[in-house]
Every structure is written in C-alpha cells, then in structure tokens.
C-alpha cells in the first residue's frame, strides 16, 4: 500500500486553516503530510507566508501523521538552526519527521542582503550545510570555515534516531548529485520518462532510501472551475530552472507568467473534474516506483478536495480512512 500524503502549501493558505485541513486530511484517510517552507508566496494572489517550523509543532502535536518539510539551509537559515529544529521535532515525535534540504530560490533567500550565488556555489554550500547538520545530529561539536561559518556549535537535545535528510530534485543532474549524501529522493510530477531518468540517475549513483513525489492537482466537480483555479493560483509555477531559482519576488513571477494560458498550466498541474482520472494518474506514479505521494491541491480551499479524494480516490489506491475510535466503558 503506498503512502498518500497531503501537502500543506504555506504560500497559499493561512496557517490556521492549514492546521484544520491537515487534521481533516488524517480523518478522511491520508496517511502522511508534508509542507513547504517559504518566506514569500509565488505570486501576490497566493498571499500567505506562514512559518513552517512553528506550524509543524502544532500539526504534529494534534495529528498522528508522519511529516516532511522542505528547507534551504545556508542563507536565510543558518545550518545550526536547521539542525536544532530538526533535532527538536525528531525528539518530540520519534520516527515521524523527515526534511528535504535544497539549495533554495532567490525569492526567499535574497532578504538577507547577501549576494545570490551561482548554482554551483549554492550546491557546494548545501553540501557543507548537510555535513554540518549531520554532525550536529550525531551529537558532535562543530566548527567550520567555508561557504558557511560555524563556531563551536553543539545541539544538546537530540532524537534517539536522526530524521532522514532527503534530496529534493527537479532535474536529473540534481538527483544524481544528491545520491551520495541523501537518505532518499523527493521530486515533483513531471513527464514519466523524466521521472524514470531521475530515479535511475539517483539509484545508479548509489542513492538509497525512499522515493517520494509531490503531485500538483486541481479538482472541482466543474471542469472549467478546476482549470480556472489552477491557472489563477499556479501559473507562476510552470517555469523550469534556472528561471524559477533566480526570480526574486512574487511580482517578478507575476510578470513572467502574464502570458501563461490555462492550457499551459496543465503541464505542471494534473487538472480534471474526473476523480477516476486522478486515481489513474496516481496509480501510474505508484507503478513508477514512488512509495510516497503527496497531493498538493493548488486551490486555496482544501476541504472539498480532501473529502472527494478521501472517499473516491484513496480507496482505489488501497488507502482507507482509519475506523472511528470506539469508546471503552469505564
């Protein structure tokens, strides 16, 4: 049975509403969750910027779901702070947390005032950060001079088992480069041939651990509304690297997406009013070897999506809601 998780988009939904949504996701049968970690939305119409690490504590305390988060250490986040955050969640919620560590996007990182580095420099910085985080999670005192600086850091509250550090990738090269340090791979929905190539590159380079996929979906009983919702919210997210790495504000993404048509968005978002079609698409990803699939409904309102997928889609993938708890007489 695959893990079917619910992706919580902090760029689009108020954190209080997301907290309600992820609790409801567990009730209707989703078996995991993950969230983004952004300072800014992708465009002004999304309009939210909840702080992921505050929200994760509340979400994990009020559900029993395993959780993942995507984070970019090295500029906006010092790796020692990231290690401390990972350790605390891992200690409080044993075996329930993983984090994907990436090289970041200018739109979130430029706020420090530091220069936005070239991709190869960002990749090298990420490797330094991963090594620092792993050493701190192992209980070591760390000092480091390089693209990041650490002076005698030590994290004292540690989990019994370190959470998995996952490589996020949208390209074959990034998947291959993450193979020697990561505990697994997470990517987004792309053409099947591209996904096969990425998985092969990761595994052939020695990559271990789970394969996870985030799938952008848009569903509404009305097909036109489903397409309009995807275009309204997600047309700024159709650009491949390096453009999506280097634009530095929601307004810049809005300008870049001015001529993106609704049909253009269907290359990045699985859009359909047909729940059978959504189930078929997800089964294809399972057949490609992805053990964990996280659904990101690109609309702002989540409950109708959760109810429909919980009732009609998850059971077709062998995932069912837990039985209601039975009260025990006292």
C-alpha positions as YAML, in Angstrom:
chain: A
units: angstrom
residues:
- id: 1
  name: UNK
  ca: [0.00, 0.00, 0.00]
- id: 2
  name: UNK
  ca: [1.51, 3.35, -0.97]
- id: 3
  name: UNK
  ca: [1.71, 6.28, 1.41]
- id: 4
  name: UNK
  ca: [-0.61, 9.01, 0.15]
- id: 5
  name: UNK
  ca: [0.10, 12.29, 1.90]
- id: 6
  name: UNK
  ca: [-1.35, 15.78, 1.95]
- id: 7
  name: UNK
  ca: [0.91, 18.69, 1.01]
- id: 8
  name: UNK
  ca: [0.36, 21.88, 3.02]
- id: 9
  name: UNK
  ca: [1.13, 24.99, 0.97]
- id: 10
  name: UNK
  ca: [2.10, 27.82, 3.30]
- id: 11
  name: UNK
  ca: [2.29, 30.20, 0.33]
- id: 12
  name: UNK
  ca: [-1.42, 29.84, -0.34]
- id: 13
  name: UNK
  ca: [-3.32, 29.03, 2.85]
- id: 14
  name: UNK
  ca: [-3.40, 30.72, 6.25]
- id: 15
  name: UNK
  ca: [-1.60, 28.52, 8.81]
- id: 16
  name: UNK
  ca: [-4.71, 28.19, 11.00]
- id: 17
  name: UNK
  ca: [-6.70, 26.98, 8.01]
- id: 18
  name: UNK
  ca: [-3.88, 24.61, 7.08]
- id: 19
  name: UNK
  ca: [-3.93, 23.18, 10.58]
- id: 20
  name: UNK
  ca: [-7.63, 22.44, 10.23]
- id: 21
  name: UNK
  ca: [-7.01, 20.98, 6.77]
- id: 22
  name: UNK
  ca: [-4.25, 18.58, 7.79]
- id: 23
  name: UNK
  ca: [-6.34, 17.32, 10.72]
- id: 24
  name: UNK
  ca: [-9.19, 16.69, 8.30]
- id: 25
  name: UNK
  ca: [-6.80, 15.00, 5.87]
- id: 26
  name: UNK
  ca: [-5.97, 12.46, 8.56]
- id: 27
  name: UNK
  ca: [-9.68, 11.93, 9.29]
- id: 28
  name: UNK
  ca: [-10.51, 11.14, 5.65]
- id: 29
  name: UNK
  ca: [-7.64, 8.70, 5.16]
- id: 30
  name: UNK
  ca: [-4.46, 10.48, 4.11]
- id: 31
  name: UNK
  ca: [-1.55, 8.67, 5.76]
- id: 32
  name: UNK
  ca: [1.18, 11.34, 5.81]
- id: 33
  name: UNK
  ca: [1.77, 15.05, 5.32]
- id: 34
  name: UNK
  ca: [4.43, 17.47, 4.20]
- id: 35
  name: UNK
  ca: [4.74, 21.23, 3.93]
- id: 36
  name: UNK
  ca: [6.59, 23.96, 2.11]
- id: 37
  name: UNK
  ca: [8.89, 26.45, 3.87]
- id: 38
  name: UNK
  ca: [8.62, 29.84, 2.15]
- id: 39
  name: UNK
  ca: [9.04, 33.43, 3.25]
- id: 40
  name: UNK
  ca: [7.01, 34.65, 0.28]
- id: 41
  name: UNK
  ca: [4.24, 33.32, -1.96]
- id: 42
  name: UNK
  ca: [4.92, 32.54, -5.61]
- id: 43
  name: UNK
  ca: [2.63, 35.37, -6.73]
- id: 44
  name: UNK
  ca: [0.68, 38.16, -5.00]
- id: 45
  name: UNK
  ca: [-2.66, 36.34, -5.41]
- id: 46
  name: UNK
  ca: [-1.49, 33.47, -3.21]
- id: 47
  name: UNK
  ca: [-0.72, 35.94, -0.48]
- id: 48
  name: UNK
  ca: [0.40, 33.89, 2.55]
- id: 49
  name: UNK
  ca: [3.70, 33.21, 4.34]
- id: 50
  name: UNK
  ca: [3.16, 31.10, 7.44]
- id: 51
  name: UNK
  ca: [6.33, 29.99, 9.26]
- id: 52
  name: UNK
  ca: [6.65, 26.26, 8.65]
- id: 53
  name: UNK
  ca: [8.61, 25.35, 11.78]
- id: 54
  name: UNK
  ca: [6.08, 26.90, 14.17]
- id: 55
  name: UNK
  ca: [3.26, 25.24, 12.30]
- id: 56
  name: UNK
  ca: [4.93, 21.82, 12.26]
- id: 57
  name: UNK
  ca: [4.98, 21.63, 16.04]
- id: 58
  name: UNK
  ca: [1.24, 22.31, 16.21]
- id: 59
  name: UNK
  ca: [0.41, 19.96, 13.34]
- id: 60
  name: UNK
  ca: [2.47, 17.07, 14.67]
- id: 61
  name: UNK
  ca: [1.10, 17.51, 18.19]
- id: 62
  name: UNK
  ca: [-2.51, 17.36, 17.01]
- id: 63
  name: UNK
  ca: [-2.28, 14.51, 14.47]
- id: 64
  name: UNK
  ca: [-0.52, 11.15, 14.40]
- id: 65
  name: UNK
  ca: [0.75, 11.60, 10.84]
- id: 66
  name: UNK
  ca: [4.39, 11.41, 9.77]
- id: 67
  name: UNK
  ca: [5.52, 14.76, 8.36]
- id: 68
  name: UNK
  ca: [8.13, 16.12, 5.99]
- id: 69
  name: UNK
  ca: [9.28, 19.65, 5.22]
- id: 70
  name: UNK
  ca: [11.37, 21.28, 2.51]
- id: 71
  name: UNK
  ca: [14.12, 23.62, 3.69]
- id: 72
  name: UNK
  ca: [17.04, 25.54, 2.19]
- id: 73
  name: UNK
  ca: [19.91, 25.92, 4.68]
- id: 74
  name: UNK
  ca: [22.82, 28.25, 4.06]
- id: 75
  name: UNK
  ca: [21.49, 31.79, 3.57]
- id: 76
  name: UNK
  ca: [18.15, 32.66, 5.19]
- id: 77
  name: UNK
  ca: [18.64, 29.74, 7.58]
- id: 78
  name: UNK
  ca: [21.96, 29.02, 9.27]
- id: 79
  name: UNK
  ca: [22.55, 25.23, 9.25]
- id: 80
  name: UNK
  ca: [23.00, 25.12, 13.04]
- id: 81
  name: UNK
  ca: [19.47, 26.50, 13.49]
- id: 82
  name: UNK
  ca: [18.13, 23.97, 10.98]
- id: 83
  name: UNK
  ca: [19.87, 21.14, 12.85]
- id: 84
  name: UNK
  ca: [18.38, 22.31, 16.15]
- id: 85
  name: UNK
  ca: [14.88, 22.48, 14.62]
- id: 86
  name: UNK
  ca: [15.21, 19.00, 13.09]
- id: 87
  name: UNK
  ca: [16.52, 17.58, 16.37]
- id: 88
  name: UNK
  ca: [13.69, 19.04, 18.43]
- id: 89
  name: UNK
  ca: [10.93, 17.71, 16.18]
- id: 90
  name: UNK
  ca: [12.70, 14.36, 15.98]
- id: 91
  name: UNK
  ca: [12.98, 14.19, 19.77]
- id: 92
  name: UNK
  ca: [9.35, 15.17, 20.37]
- id: 93
  name: UNK
  ca: [7.86, 12.99, 17.63]
- id: 94
  name: UNK
  ca: [10.14, 9.94, 17.19]
- id: 95
  name: UNK
  ca: [10.16, 8.42, 13.73]
- id: 96
  name: UNK
  ca: [7.63, 10.89, 12.34]
- id: 97
  name: UNK
  ca: [9.73, 13.61, 10.70]
- id: 98
  name: UNK
  ca: [11.93, 13.98, 7.62]
- id: 99
  name: UNK
  ca: [13.32, 17.05, 5.90]
- id: 100
  name: UNK
  ca: [14.34, 17.70, 2.30]
- id: 101
  name: UNK
  ca: [17.36, 20.00, 2.09]
- id: 102
  name: UNK
  ca: [17.74, 22.05, -1.08]
- id: 103
  name: UNK
  ca: [19.78, 24.94, -2.44]
- id: 104
  name: UNK
  ca: [16.87, 27.40, -2.35]
- id: 105
  name: UNK
  ca: [15.31, 30.10, -4.51]
- id: 106
  name: UNK
  ca: [16.23, 33.77, -4.69]
- id: 107
  name: UNK
  ca: [12.69, 34.86, -3.85]
- id: 108
  name: UNK
  ca: [13.07, 33.53, -0.31]
- id: 109
  name: UNK
  ca: [16.80, 33.96, 0.27]
- id: 110
  name: UNK
  ca: [17.59, 37.46, -1.06]
- id: 111
  name: UNK
  ca: [16.16, 39.06, 2.08]
- id: 112
  name: UNK
  ca: [19.46, 38.63, 3.95]
- id: 113
  name: UNK
  ca: [21.04, 41.17, 1.59]
- id: 114
  name: UNK
  ca: [23.75, 38.68, 0.68]
- id: 115
  name: UNK
  ca: [24.56, 38.04, -2.96]
- id: 116
  name: UNK
  ca: [22.54, 35.26, -4.59]
- id: 117
  name: UNK
  ca: [25.25, 32.74, -5.55]
- id: 118
  name: UNK
  ca: [25.64, 30.84, -8.80]
- id: 119
  name: UNK
  ca: [24.05, 27.37, -8.83]
- id: 120
  name: UNK
  ca: [27.34, 25.53, -8.47]
- id: 121
  name: UNK
  ca: [28.18, 27.66, -5.43]
- id: 122
  name: UNK
  ca: [24.73, 27.04, -3.93]
- id: 123
  name: UNK
  ca: [25.19, 23.31, -4.45]
- id: 124
  name: UNK
  ca: [28.59, 23.39, -2.75]
- id: 125
  name: UNK
  ca: [27.11, 25.42, 0.12]
- id: 126
  name: UNK
  ca: [24.33, 22.87, 0.51]
- id: 127
  name: UNK
  ca: [26.86, 20.05, 0.82]
- id: 128
  name: UNK
  ca: [28.62, 21.93, 3.58]
- id: 129
  name: UNK
  ca: [25.31, 22.50, 5.34]
- id: 130
  name: UNK
  ca: [24.32, 18.84, 5.10]
- id: 131
  name: UNK
  ca: [27.66, 17.76, 6.60]
- id: 132
  name: UNK
  ca: [27.26, 20.28, 9.44]
- id: 133
  name: UNK
  ca: [23.68, 19.21, 10.14]
- id: 134
  name: UNK
  ca: [24.57, 15.51, 10.16]
- id: 135
  name: UNK
  ca: [27.47, 16.10, 12.55]
- id: 136
  name: UNK
  ca: [25.30, 18.13, 14.91]
- id: 137
  name: UNK
  ca: [22.55, 15.50, 14.84]
- id: 138
  name: UNK
  ca: [25.22, 12.95, 15.78]
- id: 139
  name: UNK
  ca: [26.00, 14.99, 18.91]
- id: 140
  name: UNK
  ca: [29.29, 16.42, 17.72]
- id: 141
  name: UNK
  ca: [30.64, 19.90, 18.42]
- id: 142
  name: UNK
  ca: [31.15, 21.58, 15.07]
- id: 143
  name: UNK
  ca: [33.38, 24.39, 13.88]
- id: 144
  name: UNK
  ca: [33.58, 25.09, 10.18]
- id: 145
  name: UNK
  ca: [35.09, 27.68, 7.83]
- id: 146
  name: UNK
  ca: [33.85, 27.71, 4.25]
- id: 147
  name: UNK
  ca: [30.82, 28.98, 2.37]
- id: 148
  name: UNK
  ca: [29.15, 28.97, 5.80]
- id: 149
  name: UNK
  ca: [30.84, 29.58, 9.14]
- id: 150
  name: UNK
  ca: [30.21, 27.68, 12.37]
- id: 151
  name: UNK
  ca: [31.95, 28.35, 15.67]
- id: 152
  name: UNK
  ca: [31.84, 25.59, 18.29]
- id: 153
  name: UNK
  ca: [28.19, 24.65, 17.83]
- id: 154
  name: UNK
  ca: [26.55, 21.76, 19.63]
- id: 155
  name: UNK
  ca: [22.92, 20.65, 19.82]
- id: 156
  name: UNK
  ca: [22.16, 19.14, 23.22]
- id: 157
  name: UNK
  ca: [18.60, 17.86, 22.79]
- id: 158
  name: UNK
  ca: [18.87, 15.06, 20.25]
- id: 159
  name: UNK
  ca: [16.45, 12.45, 18.91]
- id: 160
  name: UNK
  ca: [17.20, 8.80, 19.53]
- id: 161
  name: UNK
  ca: [17.16, 8.30, 15.74]
- id: 162
  name: UNK
  ca: [18.09, 11.14, 13.42]
- id: 163
  name: UNK
  ca: [15.32, 12.14, 10.97]
- id: 164
  name: UNK
  ca: [16.01, 11.35, 7.33]
- id: 165
  name: UNK
  ca: [17.70, 14.05, 5.25]
- id: 166
  name: UNK
  ca: [16.17, 13.85, 1.78]
- id: 167
  name: UNK
  ca: [17.42, 15.28, -1.52]
- id: 168
  name: UNK
  ca: [14.84, 17.41, -3.35]
- id: 169
  name: UNK
  ca: [15.40, 17.47, -7.12]
- id: 170
  name: UNK
  ca: [13.66, 18.63, -10.27]
- id: 171
  name: UNK
  ca: [16.49, 17.71, -12.66]
- id: 172
  name: UNK
  ca: [18.46, 14.58, -13.46]
- id: 173
  name: UNK
  ca: [21.71, 16.29, -12.51]
- id: 174
  name: UNK
  ca: [20.44, 17.32, -9.08]
- id: 175
  name: UNK
  ca: [19.08, 13.81, -8.43]
- id: 176
  name: UNK
  ca: [22.46, 12.32, -9.29]
- id: 177
  name: UNK
  ca: [24.36, 14.87, -7.19]
- id: 178
  name: UNK
  ca: [22.28, 14.15, -4.12]
- id: 179
  name: UNK
  ca: [22.82, 10.41, -4.20]
- id: 180
  name: UNK
  ca: [25.97, 10.37, -2.09]
- id: 181
  name: UNK
  ca: [24.54, 12.30, 0.88]
- id: 182
  name: UNK
  ca: [20.77, 11.77, 0.93]
- id: 183
  name: UNK
  ca: [18.54, 9.27, 2.73]
- id: 184
  name: UNK
  ca: [16.00, 9.42, -0.09]
- id: 185
  name: UNK
  ca: [14.77, 11.43, -3.07]
- id: 186
  name: UNK
  ca: [11.74, 13.69, -3.47]
- id: 187
  name: UNK
  ca: [10.66, 15.36, -6.71]
- id: 188
  name: UNK
  ca: [7.53, 16.78, -8.35]
- id: 189
  name: UNK
  ca: [5.23, 15.44, -11.05]
- id: 190
  name: UNK
  ca: [6.91, 15.58, -14.44]
- id: 191
  name: UNK
  ca: [6.67, 13.50, -17.63]
- id: 192
  name: UNK
  ca: [7.12, 9.81, -16.89]
- id: 193
  name: UNK
  ca: [10.30, 9.47, -18.95]
- id: 194
  name: UNK
  ca: [11.88, 12.33, -17.00]
- id: 195
  name: UNK
  ca: [10.90, 10.74, -13.68]
- id: 196
  name: UNK
  ca: [12.32, 7.37, -14.74]
- id: 197
  name: UNK
  ca: [15.57, 9.06, -15.74]
- id: 198
  name: UNK
  ca: [15.81, 10.90, -12.43]
- id: 199
  name: UNK
  ca: [15.18, 7.77, -10.38]
- id: 200
  name: UNK
  ca: [17.73, 5.82, -12.42]
- id: 201
  name: UNK
  ca: [20.33, 8.58, -12.02]
- id: 202
  name: UNK
  ca: [19.80, 8.65, -8.27]
- id: 203
  name: UNK
  ca: [19.93, 4.87, -7.82]
- id: 204
  name: UNK
  ca: [22.81, 4.33, -10.26]
- id: 205
  name: UNK
  ca: [24.88, 6.88, -8.32]
- id: 206
  name: UNK
  ca: [24.30, 4.91, -5.12]
- id: 207
  name: UNK
  ca: [21.23, 6.75, -3.85]
- id: 208
  name: UNK
  ca: [19.46, 4.94, -1.02]
- id: 209
  name: UNK
  ca: [16.17, 5.28, 0.80]
- id: 210
  name: UNK
  ca: [12.63, 6.13, -0.20]
- id: 211
  name: UNK
  ca: [11.33, 7.71, -3.39]
- id: 212
  name: UNK
  ca: [8.73, 10.42, -2.78]
- id: 213
  name: UNK
  ca: [6.74, 12.52, -5.21]
- id: 214
  name: UNK
  ca: [4.77, 15.72, -4.78]
- id: 215
  name: UNK
  ca: [1.87, 15.91, -7.25]
- id: 216
  name: UNK
  ca: [0.15, 19.20, -8.01]
- id: 217
  name: UNK
  ca: [-3.55, 18.59, -8.65]
- id: 218
  name: UNK
  ca: [-6.60, 20.72, -9.30]
- id: 219
  name: UNK
  ca: [-10.03, 19.21, -8.84]
- id: 220
  name: UNK
  ca: [-13.53, 20.63, -8.89]
- id: 221
  name: UNK
  ca: [-16.79, 18.97, -9.97]
- id: 222
  name: UNK
  ca: [-16.89, 21.61, -12.71]
- id: 223
  name: UNK
  ca: [-14.05, 21.14, -15.21]
- id: 224
  name: UNK
  ca: [-13.88, 24.83, -16.11]
- id: 225
  name: UNK
  ca: [-13.57, 25.80, -12.45]
- id: 226
  name: UNK
  ca: [-10.83, 23.21, -11.94]
- id: 227
  name: UNK
  ca: [-8.83, 24.67, -14.83]
- id: 228
  name: UNK
  ca: [-9.51, 28.27, -13.80]
- id: 229
  name: UNK
  ca: [-8.38, 27.56, -10.24]
- id: 230
  name: UNK
  ca: [-5.12, 26.02, -11.45]
- id: 231
  name: UNK
  ca: [-4.46, 28.99, -13.75]
- id: 232
  name: UNK
  ca: [-5.27, 31.56, -11.09]
- id: 233
  name: UNK
  ca: [-3.09, 30.05, -8.37]
- id: 234
  name: UNK
  ca: [-0.32, 28.13, -10.11]
- id: 235
  name: UNK
  ca: [0.51, 29.77, -13.45]
- id: 236
  name: UNK
  ca: [3.59, 31.32, -11.85]
- id: 237
  name: UNK
  ca: [4.93, 27.80, -11.18]
- id: 238
  name: UNK
  ca: [5.31, 26.45, -14.70]
- id: 239
  name: UNK
  ca: [8.85, 27.70, -15.32]
- id: 240
  name: UNK
  ca: [11.80, 25.30, -15.36]
- id: 241
  name: UNK
  ca: [15.18, 26.10, -13.80]
- id: 242
  name: UNK
  ca: [17.03, 28.40, -13.79]
- id: 243
  name: UNK
  ca: [14.19, 30.95, -14.05]
- id: 244
  name: UNK
  ca: [12.30, 29.58, -11.04]
- id: 245
  name: UNK
  ca: [15.53, 29.72, -8.98]
- id: 246
  name: UNK
  ca: [16.54, 33.25, -9.90]
- id: 247
  name: UNK
  ca: [13.41, 35.43, -9.97]
- id: 248
  name: UNK
  ca: [13.40, 37.31, -6.68]
- id: 249
  name: UNK
  ca: [9.84, 38.40, -5.86]
- id: 250
  name: UNK
  ca: [6.18, 37.43, -6.25]
- id: 251
  name: UNK
  ca: [5.78, 40.44, -8.53]
- id: 252
  name: UNK
  ca: [8.55, 39.17, -10.82]
- id: 253
  name: UNK
  ca: [6.85, 35.77, -11.06]
- id: 254
  name: UNK
  ca: [3.56, 37.52, -11.80]
- id: 255
  name: UNK
  ca: [5.10, 39.45, -14.67]
- id: 256
  name: UNK
  ca: [6.84, 36.37, -16.05]
- id: 257
  name: UNK
  ca: [3.55, 34.44, -16.07]
- id: 258
  name: UNK
  ca: [1.46, 37.17, -17.73]
- id: 259
  name: UNK
  ca: [1.16, 35.22, -20.98]
- id: 260
  name: UNK
  ca: [0.78, 31.73, -19.49]
- id: 261
  name: UNK
  ca: [-2.52, 30.26, -20.70]
- id: 262
  name: UNK
  ca: [-4.78, 27.91, -18.74]
- id: 263
  name: UNK
  ca: [-3.75, 25.07, -21.05]
- id: 264
  name: UNK
  ca: [-0.08, 25.80, -20.32]
- id: 265
  name: UNK
  ca: [-0.69, 25.11, -16.62]
- id: 266
  name: UNK
  ca: [-1.82, 21.54, -17.31]
- id: 267
  name: UNK
  ca: [1.81, 20.62, -17.93]
- id: 268
  name: UNK
  ca: [2.56, 21.31, -14.26]
- id: 269
  name: UNK
  ca: [-0.79, 20.52, -12.61]
- id: 270
  name: UNK
  ca: [-2.95, 17.43, -13.01]
- id: 271
  name: UNK
  ca: [-6.28, 19.11, -13.78]
- id: 272
  name: UNK
  ca: [-9.53, 17.15, -14.04]
- id: 273
  name: UNK
  ca: [-13.08, 17.07, -12.72]
- id: 274
  name: UNK
  ca: [-12.97, 13.27, -13.04]
- id: 275
  name: UNK
  ca: [-11.90, 11.54, -9.83]
- id: 276
  name: UNK
  ca: [-11.33, 8.31, -11.73]
- id: 277
  name: UNK
  ca: [-8.80, 10.12, -13.87]
- id: 278
  name: UNK
  ca: [-6.99, 11.44, -10.81]
- id: 279
  name: UNK
  ca: [-6.84, 7.92, -9.36]
- id: 280
  name: UNK
  ca: [-5.44, 6.59, -12.64]
- id: 281
  name: UNK
  ca: [-2.76, 9.27, -12.74]
- id: 282
  name: UNK
  ca: [-1.69, 8.50, -9.18]
- id: 283
  name: UNK
  ca: [-1.56, 4.77, -9.89]
- id: 284
  name: UNK
  ca: [0.84, 5.49, -12.73]
- id: 285
  name: UNK
  ca: [3.20, 7.19, -10.26]
- id: 286
  name: UNK
  ca: [2.94, 4.23, -7.90]
- id: 287
  name: UNK
  ca: [3.80, 1.94, -10.82]
- id: 288
  name: UNK
  ca: [6.90, 4.07, -11.50]
- id: 289
  name: UNK
  ca: [8.17, 3.10, -8.05]
- id: 290
  name: UNK
  ca: [7.25, 6.07, -5.88]
- id: 291
  name: UNK
  ca: [6.48, 4.79, -2.39]
- id: 292
  name: UNK
  ca: [5.17, 8.09, -1.01]
- id: 293
  name: UNK
  ca: [2.98, 10.51, -2.97]
- id: 294
  name: UNK
  ca: [1.99, 13.90, -1.55]
- id: 295
  name: UNK
  ca: [-1.01, 15.61, -3.12]
- id: 296
  name: UNK
  ca: [-0.96, 19.38, -3.39]
- id: 297
  name: UNK
  ca: [-4.38, 20.72, -4.30]
- id: 298
  name: UNK
  ca: [-3.50, 24.09, -5.82]
- id: 299
  name: UNK
  ca: [-6.76, 25.74, -4.81]
- id: 300
  name: UNK
  ca: [-6.99, 27.77, -1.62]
- id: 301
  name: UNK
  ca: [-9.98, 25.88, -0.22]
- id: 302
  name: UNK
  ca: [-8.99, 22.35, 0.75]
- id: 303
  name: UNK
  ca: [-11.95, 20.61, 2.42]
- id: 304
  name: UNK
  ca: [-13.96, 19.65, -0.69]
- id: 305
  name: UNK
  ca: [-10.81, 18.23, -2.28]
- id: 306
  name: UNK
  ca: [-9.95, 16.26, 0.85]
- id: 307
  name: UNK
  ca: [-13.46, 14.84, 1.16]
- id: 308
  name: UNK
  ca: [-13.67, 13.85, -2.51]
- id: 309
  name: UNK
  ca: [-10.23, 12.24, -2.64]
- id: 310
  name: UNK
  ca: [-10.70, 10.57, 0.72]
- id: 311
  name: UNK
  ca: [-13.94, 8.95, -0.39]
- id: 312
  name: UNK
  ca: [-13.30, 8.22, -4.07]
- id: 313
  name: UNK
  ca: [-9.55, 8.27, -4.86]
- id: 314
  name: UNK
  ca: [-7.60, 6.92, -1.90]
- id: 315
  name: UNK
  ca: [-9.59, 3.64, -1.71]
- id: 316
  name: UNK
  ca: [-8.73, 2.92, -5.35]
- id: 317
  name: UNK
  ca: [-5.06, 3.05, -4.34]
- id: 318
  name: UNK
  ca: [-5.61, 0.73, -1.39]
- id: 319
  name: UNK
  ca: [-5.64, 3.56, 1.17]
- id: 320
  name: UNK
  ca: [-8.63, 3.83, 3.51]
- id: 321
  name: UNK
  ca: [-9.56, 6.05, 6.41]
- id: 322
  name: UNK
  ca: [-8.99, 4.57, 9.87]
- id: 323
  name: UNK
  ca: [-12.03, 3.23, 11.65]
- id: 324
  name: UNK
  ca: [-13.54, 5.63, 14.19]
- id: 325
  name: UNK
  ca: [-12.28, 5.08, 17.70]
- id: 326
  name: UNK
  ca: [-14.66, 3.05, 19.84]
- id: 327
  name: UNK
  ca: [-15.26, 4.44, 23.32]
- id: 328
  name: UNK
  ca: [-14.35, 1.99, 26.05]
- id: 329
  name: UNK
  ca: [-16.82, 1.93, 29.01]
- id: 330
  name: UNK
  ca: [-15.23, 2.90, 32.29]
...
